[in-house]
mmCIF file of C-alpha atoms and ligand atoms in Angstrom:
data_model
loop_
_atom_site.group_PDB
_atom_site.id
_atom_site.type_symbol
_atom_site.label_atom_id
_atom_site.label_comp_id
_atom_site.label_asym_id
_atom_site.label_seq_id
_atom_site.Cartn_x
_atom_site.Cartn_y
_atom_site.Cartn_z
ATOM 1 C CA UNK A 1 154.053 128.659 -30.595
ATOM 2 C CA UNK A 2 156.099 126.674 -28.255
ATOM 3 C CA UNK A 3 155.343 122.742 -28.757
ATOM 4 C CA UNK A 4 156.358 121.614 -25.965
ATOM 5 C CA UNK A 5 153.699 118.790 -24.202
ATOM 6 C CA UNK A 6 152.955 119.122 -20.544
ATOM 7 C CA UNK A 7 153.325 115.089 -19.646
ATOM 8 C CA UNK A 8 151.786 114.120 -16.348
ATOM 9 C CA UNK A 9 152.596 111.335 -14.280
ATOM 10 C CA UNK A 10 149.202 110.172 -13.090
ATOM 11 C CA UNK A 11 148.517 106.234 -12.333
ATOM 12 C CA UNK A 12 144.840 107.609 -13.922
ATOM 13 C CA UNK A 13 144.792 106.739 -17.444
ATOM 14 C CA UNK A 14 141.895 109.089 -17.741
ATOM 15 C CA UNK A 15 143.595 112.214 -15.706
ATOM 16 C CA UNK A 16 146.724 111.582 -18.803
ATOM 17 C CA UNK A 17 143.873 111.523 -21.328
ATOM 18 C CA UNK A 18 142.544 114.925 -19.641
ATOM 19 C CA UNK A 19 145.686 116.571 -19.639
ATOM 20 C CA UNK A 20 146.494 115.248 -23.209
ATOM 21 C CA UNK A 21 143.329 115.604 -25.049
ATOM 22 C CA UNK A 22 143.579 119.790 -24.903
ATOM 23 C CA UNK A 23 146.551 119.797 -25.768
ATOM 24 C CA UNK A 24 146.257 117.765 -28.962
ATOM 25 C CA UNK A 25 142.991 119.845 -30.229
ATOM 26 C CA UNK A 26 145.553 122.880 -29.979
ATOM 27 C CA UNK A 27 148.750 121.081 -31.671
ATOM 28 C CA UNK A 28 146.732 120.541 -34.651
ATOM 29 C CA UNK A 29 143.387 122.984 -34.678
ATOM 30 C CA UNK A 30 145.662 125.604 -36.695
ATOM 31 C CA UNK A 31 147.034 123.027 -39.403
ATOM 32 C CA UNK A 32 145.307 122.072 -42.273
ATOM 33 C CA UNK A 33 148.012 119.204 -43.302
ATOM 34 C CA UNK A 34 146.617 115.777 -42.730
ATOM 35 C CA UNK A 35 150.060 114.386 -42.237
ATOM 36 C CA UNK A 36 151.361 116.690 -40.236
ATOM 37 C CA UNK A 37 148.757 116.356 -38.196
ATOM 38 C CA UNK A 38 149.091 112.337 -37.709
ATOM 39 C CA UNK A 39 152.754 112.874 -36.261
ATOM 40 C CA UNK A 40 151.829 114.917 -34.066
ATOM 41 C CA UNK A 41 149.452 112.789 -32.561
ATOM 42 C CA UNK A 42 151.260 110.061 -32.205
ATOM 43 C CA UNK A 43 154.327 111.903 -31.000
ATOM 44 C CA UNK A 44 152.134 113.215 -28.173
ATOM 45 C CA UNK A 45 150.455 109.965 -27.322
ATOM 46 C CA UNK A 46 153.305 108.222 -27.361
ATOM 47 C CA UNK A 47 154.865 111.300 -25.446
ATOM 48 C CA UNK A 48 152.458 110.499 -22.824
ATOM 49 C CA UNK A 49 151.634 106.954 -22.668
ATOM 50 C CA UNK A 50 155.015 105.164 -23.862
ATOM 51 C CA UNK A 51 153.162 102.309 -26.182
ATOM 52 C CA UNK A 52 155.204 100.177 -27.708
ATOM 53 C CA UNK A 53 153.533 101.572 -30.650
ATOM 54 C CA UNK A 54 150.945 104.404 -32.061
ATOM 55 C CA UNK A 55 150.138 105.941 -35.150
ATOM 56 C CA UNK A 56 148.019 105.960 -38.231
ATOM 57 C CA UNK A 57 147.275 103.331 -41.753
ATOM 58 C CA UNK A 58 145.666 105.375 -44.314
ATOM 59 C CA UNK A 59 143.310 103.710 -46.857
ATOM 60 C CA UNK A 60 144.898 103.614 -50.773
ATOM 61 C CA UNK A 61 142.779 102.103 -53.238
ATOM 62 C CA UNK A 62 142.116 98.416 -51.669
ATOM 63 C CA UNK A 63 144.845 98.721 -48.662
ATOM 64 C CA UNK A 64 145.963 100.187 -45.479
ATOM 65 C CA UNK A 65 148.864 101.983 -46.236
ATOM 66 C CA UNK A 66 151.565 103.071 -43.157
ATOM 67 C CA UNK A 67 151.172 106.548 -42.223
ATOM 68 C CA UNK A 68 152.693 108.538 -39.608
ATOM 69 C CA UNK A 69 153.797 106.727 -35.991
ATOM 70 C CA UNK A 70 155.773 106.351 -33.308
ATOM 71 C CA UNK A 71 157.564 102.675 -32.588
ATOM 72 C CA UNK A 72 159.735 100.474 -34.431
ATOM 73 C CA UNK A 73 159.388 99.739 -38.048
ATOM 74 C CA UNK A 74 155.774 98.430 -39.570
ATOM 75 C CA UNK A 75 154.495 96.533 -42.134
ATOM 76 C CA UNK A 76 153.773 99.091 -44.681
ATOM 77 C CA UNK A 77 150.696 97.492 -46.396
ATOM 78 C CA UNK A 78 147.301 95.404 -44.750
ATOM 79 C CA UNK A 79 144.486 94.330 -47.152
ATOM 80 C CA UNK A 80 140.455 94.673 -45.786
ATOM 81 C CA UNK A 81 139.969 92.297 -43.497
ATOM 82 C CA UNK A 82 143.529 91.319 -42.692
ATOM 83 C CA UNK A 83 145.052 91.346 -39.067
ATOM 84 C CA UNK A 84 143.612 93.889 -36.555
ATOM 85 C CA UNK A 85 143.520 96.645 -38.834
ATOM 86 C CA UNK A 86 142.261 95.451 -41.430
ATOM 87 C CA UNK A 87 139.451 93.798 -39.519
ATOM 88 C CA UNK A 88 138.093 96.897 -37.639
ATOM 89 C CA UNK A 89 138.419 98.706 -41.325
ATOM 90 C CA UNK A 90 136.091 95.484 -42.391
ATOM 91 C CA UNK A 91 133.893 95.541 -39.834
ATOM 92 C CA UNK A 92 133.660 99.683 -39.171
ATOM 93 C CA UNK A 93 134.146 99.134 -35.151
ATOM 94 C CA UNK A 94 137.127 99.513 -33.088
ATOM 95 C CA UNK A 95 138.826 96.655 -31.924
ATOM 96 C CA UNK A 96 140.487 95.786 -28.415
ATOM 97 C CA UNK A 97 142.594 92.851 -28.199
ATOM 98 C CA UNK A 98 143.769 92.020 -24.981
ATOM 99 C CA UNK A 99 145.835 89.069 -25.982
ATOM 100 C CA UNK A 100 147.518 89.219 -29.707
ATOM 101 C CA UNK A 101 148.462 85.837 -29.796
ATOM 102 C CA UNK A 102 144.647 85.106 -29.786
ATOM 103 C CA UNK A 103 143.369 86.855 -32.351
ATOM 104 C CA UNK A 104 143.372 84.917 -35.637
ATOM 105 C CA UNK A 105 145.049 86.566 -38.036
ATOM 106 C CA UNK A 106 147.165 89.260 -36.214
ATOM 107 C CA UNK A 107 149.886 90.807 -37.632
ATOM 108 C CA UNK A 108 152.845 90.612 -35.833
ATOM 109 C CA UNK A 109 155.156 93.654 -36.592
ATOM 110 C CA UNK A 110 156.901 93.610 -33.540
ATOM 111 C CA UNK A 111 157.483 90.472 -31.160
ATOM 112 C CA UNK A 112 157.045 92.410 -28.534
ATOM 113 C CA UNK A 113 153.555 93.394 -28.734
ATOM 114 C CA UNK A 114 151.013 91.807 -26.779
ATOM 115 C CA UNK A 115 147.608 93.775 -26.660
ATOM 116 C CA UNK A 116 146.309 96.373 -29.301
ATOM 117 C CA UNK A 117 143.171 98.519 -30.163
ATOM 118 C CA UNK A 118 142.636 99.980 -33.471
ATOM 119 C CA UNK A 119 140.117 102.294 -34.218
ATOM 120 C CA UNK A 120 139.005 103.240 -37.797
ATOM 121 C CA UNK A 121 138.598 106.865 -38.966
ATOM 122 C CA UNK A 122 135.390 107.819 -40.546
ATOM 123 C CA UNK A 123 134.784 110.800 -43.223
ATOM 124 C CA UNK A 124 131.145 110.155 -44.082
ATOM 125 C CA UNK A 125 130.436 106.973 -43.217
ATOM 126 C CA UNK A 126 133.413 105.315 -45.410
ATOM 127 C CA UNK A 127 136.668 104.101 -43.439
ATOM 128 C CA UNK A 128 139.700 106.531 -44.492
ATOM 129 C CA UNK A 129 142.264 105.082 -42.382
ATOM 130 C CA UNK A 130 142.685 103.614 -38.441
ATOM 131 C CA UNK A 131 144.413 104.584 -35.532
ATOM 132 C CA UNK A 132 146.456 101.931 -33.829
ATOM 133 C CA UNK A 133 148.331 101.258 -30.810
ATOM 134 C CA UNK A 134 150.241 98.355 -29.489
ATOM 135 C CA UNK A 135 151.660 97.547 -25.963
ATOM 136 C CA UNK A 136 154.397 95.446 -25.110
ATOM 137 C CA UNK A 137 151.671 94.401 -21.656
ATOM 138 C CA UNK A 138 148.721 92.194 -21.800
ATOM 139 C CA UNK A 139 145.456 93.254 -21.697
ATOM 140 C CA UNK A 140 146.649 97.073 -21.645
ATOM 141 C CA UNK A 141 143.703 99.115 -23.589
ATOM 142 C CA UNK A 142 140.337 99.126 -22.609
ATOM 143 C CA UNK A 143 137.072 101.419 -22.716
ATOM 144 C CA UNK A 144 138.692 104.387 -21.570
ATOM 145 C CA UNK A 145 140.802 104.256 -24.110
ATOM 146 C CA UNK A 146 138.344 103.889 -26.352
ATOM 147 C CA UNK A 147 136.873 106.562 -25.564
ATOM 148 C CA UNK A 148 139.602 109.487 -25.271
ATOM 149 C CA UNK A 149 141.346 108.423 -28.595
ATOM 150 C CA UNK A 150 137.496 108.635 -30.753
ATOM 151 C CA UNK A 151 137.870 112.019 -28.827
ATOM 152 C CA UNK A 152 141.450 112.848 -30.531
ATOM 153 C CA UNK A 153 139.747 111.371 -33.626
ATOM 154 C CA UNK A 154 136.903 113.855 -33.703
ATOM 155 C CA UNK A 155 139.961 116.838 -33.632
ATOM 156 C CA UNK A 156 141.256 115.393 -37.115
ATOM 157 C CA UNK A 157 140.351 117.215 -40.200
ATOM 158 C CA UNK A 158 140.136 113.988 -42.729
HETATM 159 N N1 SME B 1 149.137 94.288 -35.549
HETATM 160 C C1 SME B 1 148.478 94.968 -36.624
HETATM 161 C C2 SME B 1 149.463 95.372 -37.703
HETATM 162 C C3 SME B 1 150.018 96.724 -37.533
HETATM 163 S S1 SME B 1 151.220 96.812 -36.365
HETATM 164 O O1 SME B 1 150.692 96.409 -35.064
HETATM 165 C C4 SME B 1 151.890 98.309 -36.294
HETATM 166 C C5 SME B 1 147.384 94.114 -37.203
HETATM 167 O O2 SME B 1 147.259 92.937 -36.851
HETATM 168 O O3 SME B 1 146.647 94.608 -38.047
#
C-alpha cells in the first residue's frame, strides 16, 4: 500500500477535514499497533494542516506521558490537572484555548504557540491519553475542529 496523503489546498477547514478524515480511517484500520498508529495521525494532520504542533500524551500511572507527534520538542511528562492537558484529562472534556497566555496554568513548550485544543481519549469511560494541537495563530481551533478530530478519535483502537 502506497502511503502517500492526498493534501488539498482548500481555505475550508472542513473540505481538509473531508479529504483527510478517509484517509486516516484507511492509514490505520489494518494496524493493530497503538503507536504506530499515533504517528501516523499526526504525520497526516500535520501533513495537512501545518500546526505548529500535533500529536498524542498517553496516561502512565498518575501522568501524561509524550507519545507520538509532530513539532518541536515537548515536555515529556504533565500531572492531572496540570496545563491544558492535564486539565481536559481532569475534567473529561476537550478544551479550546484561543489565547495561551490566558489560560492559567498553560504549559509553554514552545514560545511560539498561541492557541491549542486538546481532546482526551476515552476507552470506557476512563481517560487513556489526549490529543493535542498547538498553533503558532491566535484563536486558530474551534468547533469544527472539534468535531473532525473526535471523528479521527473514534478510528483509534485504544
Ligand atoms: N501546552 C500543553 C503542553 C503540551 S505542549 O503544548 C506540546 C499544556 O498546557 O498542557
Amino acid at each position: 500500500m502506497a502511503e502517500d496523503l492526498i493534501i488539498i489546498q482548500s481555505e475550508s477547514k472542513m473540505q481538509q477535514y473531508q479529504s483527510l478524515l478517509p484517509q486516516i480511517e484507511a492509514l490505520i484500520s489494518g494496524e493493530e499497533d497503538l503507536t504506530a498508529n499515533l504517528a501516523n495521525i499526526s504525520a497526516a494532520l500535520k501533513e495537512q494542516f501545518g500546526w505548529l504542533w500535533v500529536g498524542f500524551y498517553l496516561v502512565k500511572k498518575d501522568e501524561l506521558v509524550l507519545g507520538p507527534f509532530q513539532g518541536p520538542v515537548a515536555c515529556t511528562r504533565i500531572k492531572k490537572g496540570k496545563g491544558v492537558c492535564g486539565k481536559a484529562w481532569a475534567d473529561i472534556k476537550t478544551l479550546i484555548v484561543d489565547d495561551v497566555d490566558q489560560f492559567p496554568g498553560h504549559i509553554a513548550c514552545s514560545s511560539a504557540s498561541r492557541s491549542e485544543i486538546v481532546l482526551p481519549l476515552i476507552k470506557d469511560g476512563i481517560v487513556v491519553g489526549v490529543l493535542d494541537a498547538d498553533s503558532a495563530d491566535l484563536a486558530h481551533f474551534d468547533e469544527t475542529d472539534e468535531t473532525y478530530l473526535n471523528q479521527i478519535i473514534t478510528y483509534i483502537k485504544l
